[in-house]
């Protein structure tokens, strides 16, 4: 059987006639596997199997019934044997009878559908043995697949839920999943069913707990206020499961918690169960770092940042750790300050991948500043750009190598320019400058470098110089060339005197490059012609929004 070879038919008959129970069971399994390719087996073993179906030994009866159901050409005898097995005194035989219905259906579907076996399987849902119930449900789901599977009515739902604690962990999960097909008909029935889930919320089995929560959320989708009470009930069980330190189970539980939405109020005081451990495998570290921001508050965020800090240099999880820092930095000003101090160190890391992750985190933190601060940044850009006079723009000659820039004179409202700008530490701006100036970083992540240059142009004195060095990358990709145009305009709005010639050269080259670079250049150039305010407003939107407008310009 292990090697997959066929036994001679005479040997099979001889073994089947043996009085050894184990030999009979193995022979029946062999017949089940080989009957589809050996037509003689059904003829030579049918009488022996029918005799064994009435054997006094339940193990022999169950094995012979399974083999009978698989034999083609014996449908009538198989139906009688399976029907008898479903009402047998032995639970082992009833379990085999339910599975035999599936085997019989695979080659004689009409016999199963029109000989009363479906009704017998429905009656099996009230069996005293939980495994028989599960097998009957599985068989009905397979046989009635075209009709949508088992029909769960009120009586079946209440009966199964009332006996749910008798099922094994695996079978309980299946039954709970099956109950998702039932919807309570009234508020009173809903309360009654929810009360039946209380004991399951204390389960130590993660799969059962998760299946119970899914069923609770399904039944209470019209009552979202009950979700908080449910989270409070499962909190002790979740913490106990996480404290067992079983990586696979912990990952499974954390992945599910991340889908529940707001878990901060319930689990924030128990954040220690979510902390990353040095012995955790890489996949679990990554999942924990994704969940930590969900349980962070102003009270524990600084502790979480200190716990995450060592993993920012970990080979397996540095990217997830730095991303986690960016999310934690948005919880409070103190967290942002602590995160920035860590980023200063990471920006000078010898590994380029760590530097790139730190730049992505910095960009996320900067983009998450309050909207009024962002508008202040735009106002500051306009104020600086107004320093460029019309005469300065007119000095650009209309040649094939440059594009004339419009006047950037504008009247900026005093009420906006009087607001204070968000401050960045000098150590941070120096670290960012050093990171952006590294040639290896520019080669590995050119689009990221250009985005950071454009966003932080107000704070980086060397932004035009770095952009000048990166202008040679425009030939490598049209997407990078388009990002180069965006960064050049942003730098121009912040530092017009230093970057006007460079912007003219970049726009001129982009307008000669078909595709996205030309459309992006035409878009920003038309915005500049209407005034710096329009260009600043346009570039204050995200890249996706700019790209949409670019397609409009192409049309």
Coordinates of C-alpha atoms in Angstrom, one line a residue, residues 33 60 62 65 169 219-220 260 304 330 342 436 462:
X33 CA -8.0 2.7 -3.2
X60 CA -14.7 -4.8 10.8
X62 CA -17.0 0.1 9.5
X65 CA -19.0 -0.6 4.7
X169 CA -11.4 21.8 18.8
X219 CA -24.7 38.0 14.4
X220 CA -24.2 41.5 15.8
X260 CA -10.8 43.8 14.5
X304 CA 7.0 50.7 23.0
X330 CA 2.1 59.9 15.5
X342 CA 16.3 57.4 16.7
X436 CA 20.5 61.8 0.5
X462 CA 21.9 71.6 -0.3

